[in-house]
PDB file of C-alpha atoms in Angstrom:
ATOM      1  CA  MET V   1       0.012  -0.013   0.012  1.00 50.00           C
ATOM      2  CA  PRO V   2       1.531   3.330  -1.000  1.00 56.00           C
ATOM      3  CA  ILE V   3       2.156   5.768   1.825  1.00 60.00           C
ATOM      4  CA  VAL V   4       2.485   9.409   0.804  1.00 56.00           C
ATOM      5  CA  GLU V   5       4.688  11.299   3.253  1.00 55.00           C
ATOM      6  CA  PRO V   6       5.102  14.990   2.679  1.00 54.00           C
ATOM      7  CA  GLU V   7       7.736  16.705   4.836  1.00 52.00           C
ATOM      8  CA  VAL V   8       6.057  19.456   6.773  1.00 49.00           C
ATOM      9  CA  LEU V   9       8.095  21.277   9.392  1.00 50.00           C
ATOM     10  CA  MET V  10       6.313  22.421  12.530  1.00 52.00           C
ATOM     11  CA  ASP V  11       8.495  25.455  13.153  1.00 58.00           C
ATOM     12  CA  GLY V  12       7.557  28.943  12.096  1.00 59.00           C
ATOM     13  CA  GLU V  13       5.627  31.908  13.381  1.00 60.00           C
ATOM     14  CA  HIS V  14       2.221  31.046  11.864  1.00 51.00           C
ATOM     15  CA  THR V  15      -0.635  30.430  14.215  1.00 55.00           C
ATOM     16  CA  LEU V  16      -4.339  29.685  13.732  1.00 52.00           C
ATOM     17  CA  GLU V  17      -5.224  33.058  15.212  1.00 56.00           C
ATOM     18  CA  ARG V  18      -2.674  35.035  13.161  1.00 51.00           C
ATOM     19  CA  SER V  19      -3.577  33.429   9.852  1.00 47.00           C
ATOM     20  CA  PRO V  20      -5.306  35.795   7.422  1.00 45.00           C
ATOM     21  CA  GLY V  21      -8.729  34.276   6.739  1.00 46.00           C
ATOM     22  CA  GLY V  22      -8.598  32.223   9.953  1.00 45.00           C
ATOM     23  CA  TYR V  23      -8.997  28.463   9.909  1.00 42.00           C
ATOM     24  CA  ARG V  24      -9.737  28.131   6.199  1.00 44.00           C
ATOM     25  CA  LYS V  25      -6.412  29.645   5.204  1.00 44.00           C
ATOM     26  CA  TYR V  26      -4.267  28.391   8.100  1.00 42.00           C
ATOM     27  CA  PRO V  27      -1.025  26.865   6.721  1.00 42.00           C
ATOM     28  CA  ALA V  28      -1.380  23.806   8.909  1.00 43.00           C
ATOM     29  CA  ARG V  29      -4.705  23.095   7.245  1.00 41.00           C
ATOM     30  CA  ARG V  30      -3.553  23.752   3.693  1.00 44.00           C
ATOM     31  CA  VAL V  31      -0.438  21.670   3.851  1.00 43.00           C
ATOM     32  CA  PRO V  32      -0.757  18.729   6.273  1.00 46.00           C
ATOM     33  CA  CYS V  33      -4.430  18.127   5.519  1.00 51.00           C
ATOM     34  CA  THR V  34      -4.963  19.220   1.960  1.00 47.00           C
ATOM     35  CA  LEU V  35      -1.860  17.609   0.449  1.00 47.00           C
ATOM     36  CA  PRO V  36      -2.591  14.091   1.782  1.00 48.00           C
ATOM     37  CA  ALA V  37      -6.236  14.523   0.763  1.00 50.00           C
ATOM     38  CA  ALA V  38      -5.233  15.559  -2.761  1.00 51.00           C
ATOM     39  CA  ARG V  39      -2.784  12.683  -3.040  1.00 51.00           C
ATOM     40  CA  ALA V  40      -5.446  10.283  -1.788  1.00 49.00           C
ATOM     41  CA  ARG V  41      -7.853  11.572  -4.429  1.00 50.00           C
ATOM     42  CA  GLY V  42      -5.265  10.918  -7.126  1.00 50.00           C
ATOM     43  CA  ALA V  43      -3.643  14.309  -7.731  1.00 48.00           C
ATOM     44  CA  HIS V  44      -0.371  13.947  -9.644  1.00 47.00           C
ATOM     45  CA  ASP V  45      -1.483  10.437 -10.689  1.00 46.00           C
ATOM     46  CA  PRO V  46      -4.062  11.102 -13.384  1.00 45.00           C
ATOM     47  CA  GLN V  47      -3.651   7.668 -15.002  1.00 44.00           C
ATOM     48  CA  GLY V  48      -4.084   5.861 -11.692  1.00 48.00           C
ATOM     49  CA  GLN V  49      -0.654   4.259 -12.005  1.00 48.00           C
ATOM     50  CA  HIS V  50      -0.324   3.846  -8.256  1.00 49.00           C
ATOM     51  CA  GLY V  51      -3.403   1.717  -7.745  1.00 52.00           C
ATOM     52  CA  ASP V  52      -6.823   2.297  -6.234  1.00 56.00           C
ATOM     53  CA  ARG V  53      -6.977   5.706  -4.576  1.00 53.00           C
ATOM     54  CA  ARG V  54      -8.815   4.181  -1.628  1.00 56.00           C
ATOM     55  CA  GLN V  55      -5.796   2.002  -0.969  1.00 60.00           C
ATOM     56  CA  ARG V  56      -3.469   4.891  -0.353  1.00 65.00           C
ATOM     57  CA  LEU V  57      -2.432   5.783   3.147  1.00 71.00           C
ATOM     58  CA  PRO V  58      -1.790   9.504   3.622  1.00 74.00           C
ATOM     59  CA  ALA V  59       0.863  10.589   6.140  1.00 77.00           C
ATOM     60  CA  THR V  60       0.752  14.054   7.583  1.00 77.00           C
ATOM     61  CA  GLY V  61       2.127  16.114  10.466  1.00 75.00           C
ATOM     62  CA  PHE V  62       0.344  17.234  13.605  1.00 74.00           C
ATOM     63  CA  GLY V  63      -1.198  20.646  13.239  1.00 67.00           C
ATOM     64  CA  ALA V  64       0.577  23.062  15.559  1.00 59.00           C
ATOM     65  CA  ALA V  65      -2.772  24.601  16.473  1.00 61.00           C
ATOM     66  CA  GLY V  66      -3.706  21.445  18.373  1.00 71.00           C
ATOM     67  CA  ARG V  67      -5.661  18.239  18.109  1.00 80.00           C
ATOM     68  CA  GLU V  68      -9.074  19.816  17.654  1.00 80.00           C
ATOM     69  CA  ALA V  69      -7.950  21.968  14.735  1.00 79.00           C
ATOM     70  CA  THR V  70      -6.039  19.040  13.223  1.00 81.00           C
ATOM     71  CA  LEU V  71      -8.992  16.623  13.488  1.00 86.00           C
ATOM     72  CA  ARG V  72     -11.377  19.276  12.149  1.00 83.00           C
ATOM     73  CA  CYS V  73      -9.249  19.872   9.064  1.00 79.00           C
ATOM     74  CA  LEU V  74      -8.743  16.196   8.447  1.00 83.00           C
ATOM     75  CA  LYS V  75     -12.502  15.509   8.694  1.00 85.00           C
ATOM     76  CA  ARG V  76     -13.137  18.337   6.233  1.00 80.00           C
ATOM     77  CA  THR V  77     -10.490  17.418   3.675  1.00 78.00           C
ATOM     78  CA  VAL V  78      -9.633  13.719   3.758  1.00 80.00           C
ATOM     79  CA  PRO V  79     -12.048  11.264   2.075  1.00 82.00           C
ATOM     80  CA  ALA V  80     -13.766   8.880   4.442  1.00 85.00           C
ATOM     81  CA  ALA V  81     -13.041   5.965   2.121  1.00 84.00           C
ATOM     82  CA  LEU V  82      -9.334   5.949   2.943  1.00 83.00           C
ATOM     83  CA  PRO V  83      -8.082   3.009   5.044  1.00 86.00           C
ATOM     84  CA  GLY V  84      -6.435   5.339   7.631  1.00 89.00           C
ATOM     85  CA  ILE V  85      -4.183   8.268   8.287  1.00 89.00           C
ATOM     86  CA  VAL V  86      -0.675   8.021   9.688  1.00 90.00           C
ATOM     87  CA  PHE V  87       1.187  10.817  11.408  1.00 89.00           C
ATOM     88  CA  LEU V  88       4.795  11.775  10.993  1.00 87.00           C
ATOM     89  CA  SER V  89       6.763  12.749  14.043  1.00 87.00           C
ATOM     90  CA  GLY V  90       8.139  15.909  12.356  1.00 80.00           C
ATOM     91  CA  GLY V  91      11.232  16.073  14.556  1.00 83.00           C
ATOM     92  CA  GLN V  92       9.327  15.750  17.853  1.00 89.00           C
ATOM     93  CA  SER V  93      10.830  13.672  20.634  1.00 92.00           C
ATOM     94  CA  ASP V  94       9.727  10.070  20.881  1.00 94.00           C
ATOM     95  CA  GLU V  95       7.529  10.673  23.919  1.00 95.00           C
ATOM     96  CA  LEU V  96       5.993  13.906  22.567  1.00 93.00           C
ATOM     97  CA  ALA V  97       5.105  12.299  19.256  1.00 93.00           C
ATOM     98  CA  THR V  98       3.478   9.405  21.143  1.00 95.00           C
ATOM     99  CA  ALA V  99       1.578  11.864  23.408  1.00 94.00           C
ATOM    100  CA  HIS V 100       0.295  13.767  20.386  1.00 92.00           C
ATOM    101  CA  LEU V 101      -0.955  10.652  18.646  1.00 94.00           C
ATOM    102  CA  ASN V 102      -2.621   9.567  21.858  1.00 95.00           C
ATOM    103  CA  ALA V 103      -4.309  12.978  22.240  1.00 92.00           C
ATOM    104  CA  MET V 104      -5.800  12.630  18.775  1.00 91.00           C
ATOM    105  CA  ASN V 105      -7.142   9.145  19.487  1.00 94.00           C
ATOM    106  CA  ALA V 106      -8.283   9.914  23.046  1.00 94.00           C
ATOM    107  CA  THR V 107     -10.710  12.678  21.996  1.00 89.00           C
ATOM    108  CA  GLY V 108     -13.539  10.244  21.483  1.00 86.00           C
ATOM    109  CA  ALA V 109     -14.313  11.974  18.159  1.00 86.00           C
ATOM    110  CA  ALA V 110     -16.123   9.864  15.601  1.00 89.00           C
ATOM    111  CA  LEU V 111     -13.656   9.455  12.789  1.00 91.00           C
ATOM    112  CA  PRO V 112     -14.108   7.591   9.542  1.00 92.00           C
ATOM    113  CA  TRP V 113     -10.538   6.232   9.594  1.00 92.00           C
ATOM    114  CA  PRO V 114      -8.082   4.999  12.235  1.00 94.00           C
ATOM    115  CA  LEU V 115      -5.171   7.298  13.177  1.00 94.00           C
ATOM    116  CA  SER V 116      -1.762   5.626  13.452  1.00 94.00           C
ATOM    117  CA  PHE V 117       1.955   6.526  13.115  1.00 94.00           C
ATOM    118  CA  SER V 118       4.658   6.454  10.530  1.00 90.00           C
ATOM    119  CA  TYR V 119       7.497   7.659  12.787  1.00 92.00           C
ATOM    120  CA  GLY V 120      11.131   7.512  11.745  1.00 89.00           C
ATOM    121  CA  ARG V 121      13.272   9.323  14.311  1.00 90.00           C
ATOM    122  CA  ALA V 122      10.674   9.206  17.062  1.00 93.00           C
ATOM    123  CA  LEU V 123      10.475   5.436  16.779  1.00 94.00           C
ATOM    124  CA  GLN V 124      14.182   4.647  16.192  1.00 94.00           C
ATOM    125  CA  ALA V 125      15.973   7.294  18.332  1.00 95.00           C
ATOM    126  CA  PRO V 126      15.718   5.373  21.642  1.00 95.00           C
ATOM    127  CA  ALA V 127      16.959   2.191  20.037  1.00 96.00           C
ATOM    128  CA  LEU V 128      19.835   3.972  18.298  1.00 96.00           C
ATOM    129  CA  LYS V 129      20.768   5.663  21.557  1.00 96.00           C
ATOM    130  CA  ALA V 130      20.790   2.330  23.402  1.00 96.00           C
ATOM    131  CA  TRP V 131      22.707   0.503  20.616  1.00 97.00           C
ATOM    132  CA  GLN V 132      25.548   3.080  20.077  1.00 97.00           C
ATOM    133  CA  GLY V 133      26.927   0.824  17.317  1.00 96.00           C
ATOM    134  CA  GLN V 134      28.017  -1.840  19.795  1.00 98.00           C
ATOM    135  CA  ALA V 135      27.065  -5.484  19.297  1.00 97.00           C
ATOM    136  CA  ALA V 136      26.851  -5.929  23.093  1.00 98.00           C
ATOM    137  CA  ASN V 137      24.019  -3.300  23.159  1.00 98.00           C
ATOM    138  CA  VAL V 138      21.787  -5.048  20.683  1.00 98.00           C
ATOM    139  CA  PRO V 139      19.478  -6.557  23.350  1.00 96.00           C
ATOM    140  CA  ALA V 140      19.069  -3.130  24.955  1.00 95.00           C
ATOM    141  CA  ALA V 141      18.333  -1.550  21.570  1.00 96.00           C
ATOM    142  CA  GLN V 142      15.758  -4.234  20.789  1.00 95.00           C
ATOM    143  CA  LYS V 143      14.136  -3.646  24.151  1.00 94.00           C
ATOM    144  CA  ALA V 144      14.020   0.113  23.457  1.00 94.00           C
ATOM    145  CA  LEU V 145      12.446  -0.399  20.025  1.00 95.00           C
ATOM    146  CA  PHE V 146       9.918  -2.803  21.445  1.00 94.00           C
ATOM    147  CA  HIS V 147       8.994  -0.394  24.218  1.00 95.00           C
ATOM    148  CA  ARG V 148       8.542   2.563  21.843  1.00 96.00           C
ATOM    149  CA  SER V 149       6.469   0.461  19.512  1.00 95.00           C
ATOM    150  CA  LYS V 150       4.314  -0.680  22.425  1.00 95.00           C
ATOM    151  CA  MET V 151       3.792   2.918  23.595  1.00 96.00           C
ATOM    152  CA  ASN V 152       2.831   4.027  20.039  1.00 96.00           C
ATOM    153  CA  SER V 153       0.473   1.058  19.753  1.00 96.00           C
ATOM    154  CA  ALA V 154      -1.246   2.147  22.983  1.00 97.00           C
ATOM    155  CA  ALA V 155      -1.481   5.700  21.534  1.00 97.00           C
ATOM    156  CA  CYS V 156      -3.320   4.377  18.515  1.00 96.00           C
ATOM    157  CA  PHE V 157      -6.151   3.394  20.860  1.00 96.00           C
ATOM    158  CA  GLY V 158      -5.939   6.468  23.121  1.00 96.00           C
ATOM    159  CA  ARG V 159      -4.529   4.336  25.946  1.00 96.00           C
ATOM    160  CA  TYR V 160      -1.016   5.833  26.306  1.00 97.00           C
ATOM    161  CA  ARG V 161      -0.135   7.405  29.641  1.00 95.00           C
ATOM    162  CA  PRO V 162       3.235   8.973  30.576  1.00 93.00           C
ATOM    163  CA  GLU V 163       3.292   6.638  33.608  1.00 93.00           C
ATOM    164  CA  LEU V 164       3.831   3.747  31.199  1.00 93.00           C
ATOM    165  CA  GLU V 165       7.224   5.234  30.377  1.00 91.00           C
ATOM    166  CA  LYS V 166       8.248   5.142  34.021  1.00 82.00           C
ATOM    167  CA  GLU V 167       6.895   1.664  34.565  1.00 73.00           C
ATOM    168  CA  ALA V 168       8.951   0.333  31.660  1.00 65.00           C
ATOM    169  CA  ARG V 169      12.147   2.021  32.917  1.00 66.00           C
ATOM    170  CA  SER V 170      11.816   0.570  36.378  1.00 63.00           C
ATOM    171  CA  ALA V 171      11.054  -2.966  35.094  1.00 60.00           C
TER     172      ALA V 171
END
């Protein structure tokens, strides 16, 4: 299944309140939401060379304006027929990216698709830090990757809690 992953940086001085035209013209709506929606509808693929549009999985960043604004823009722009939406970590720390995904899923909002993750750095950073290129550290790196994956899995269901991080460290 093709995953479309635009790189959207979260830094900048734009805010929902400062955006001319308000929500409708907010950069976080136009880029993270509209681009995946356009890709999912088949933009830049007029001949349908990349398969059924409903089988594409758009990846996007978290809107800096918060979970409500992000969910609102996704609901307004992303077709309900898609199999899901995955979020990029966008340079966030591993725990912050997990917390943001959890916040989206814990809202209780009725969404037509599941929200999941397609993290690179936020998933791999703890494992790479534990590994340090040393064969002797492979078990610790595997444990770190398993833990981060487990935390993100919990976040997909709105069940992540920061206390889970502490419980894992003390185990």
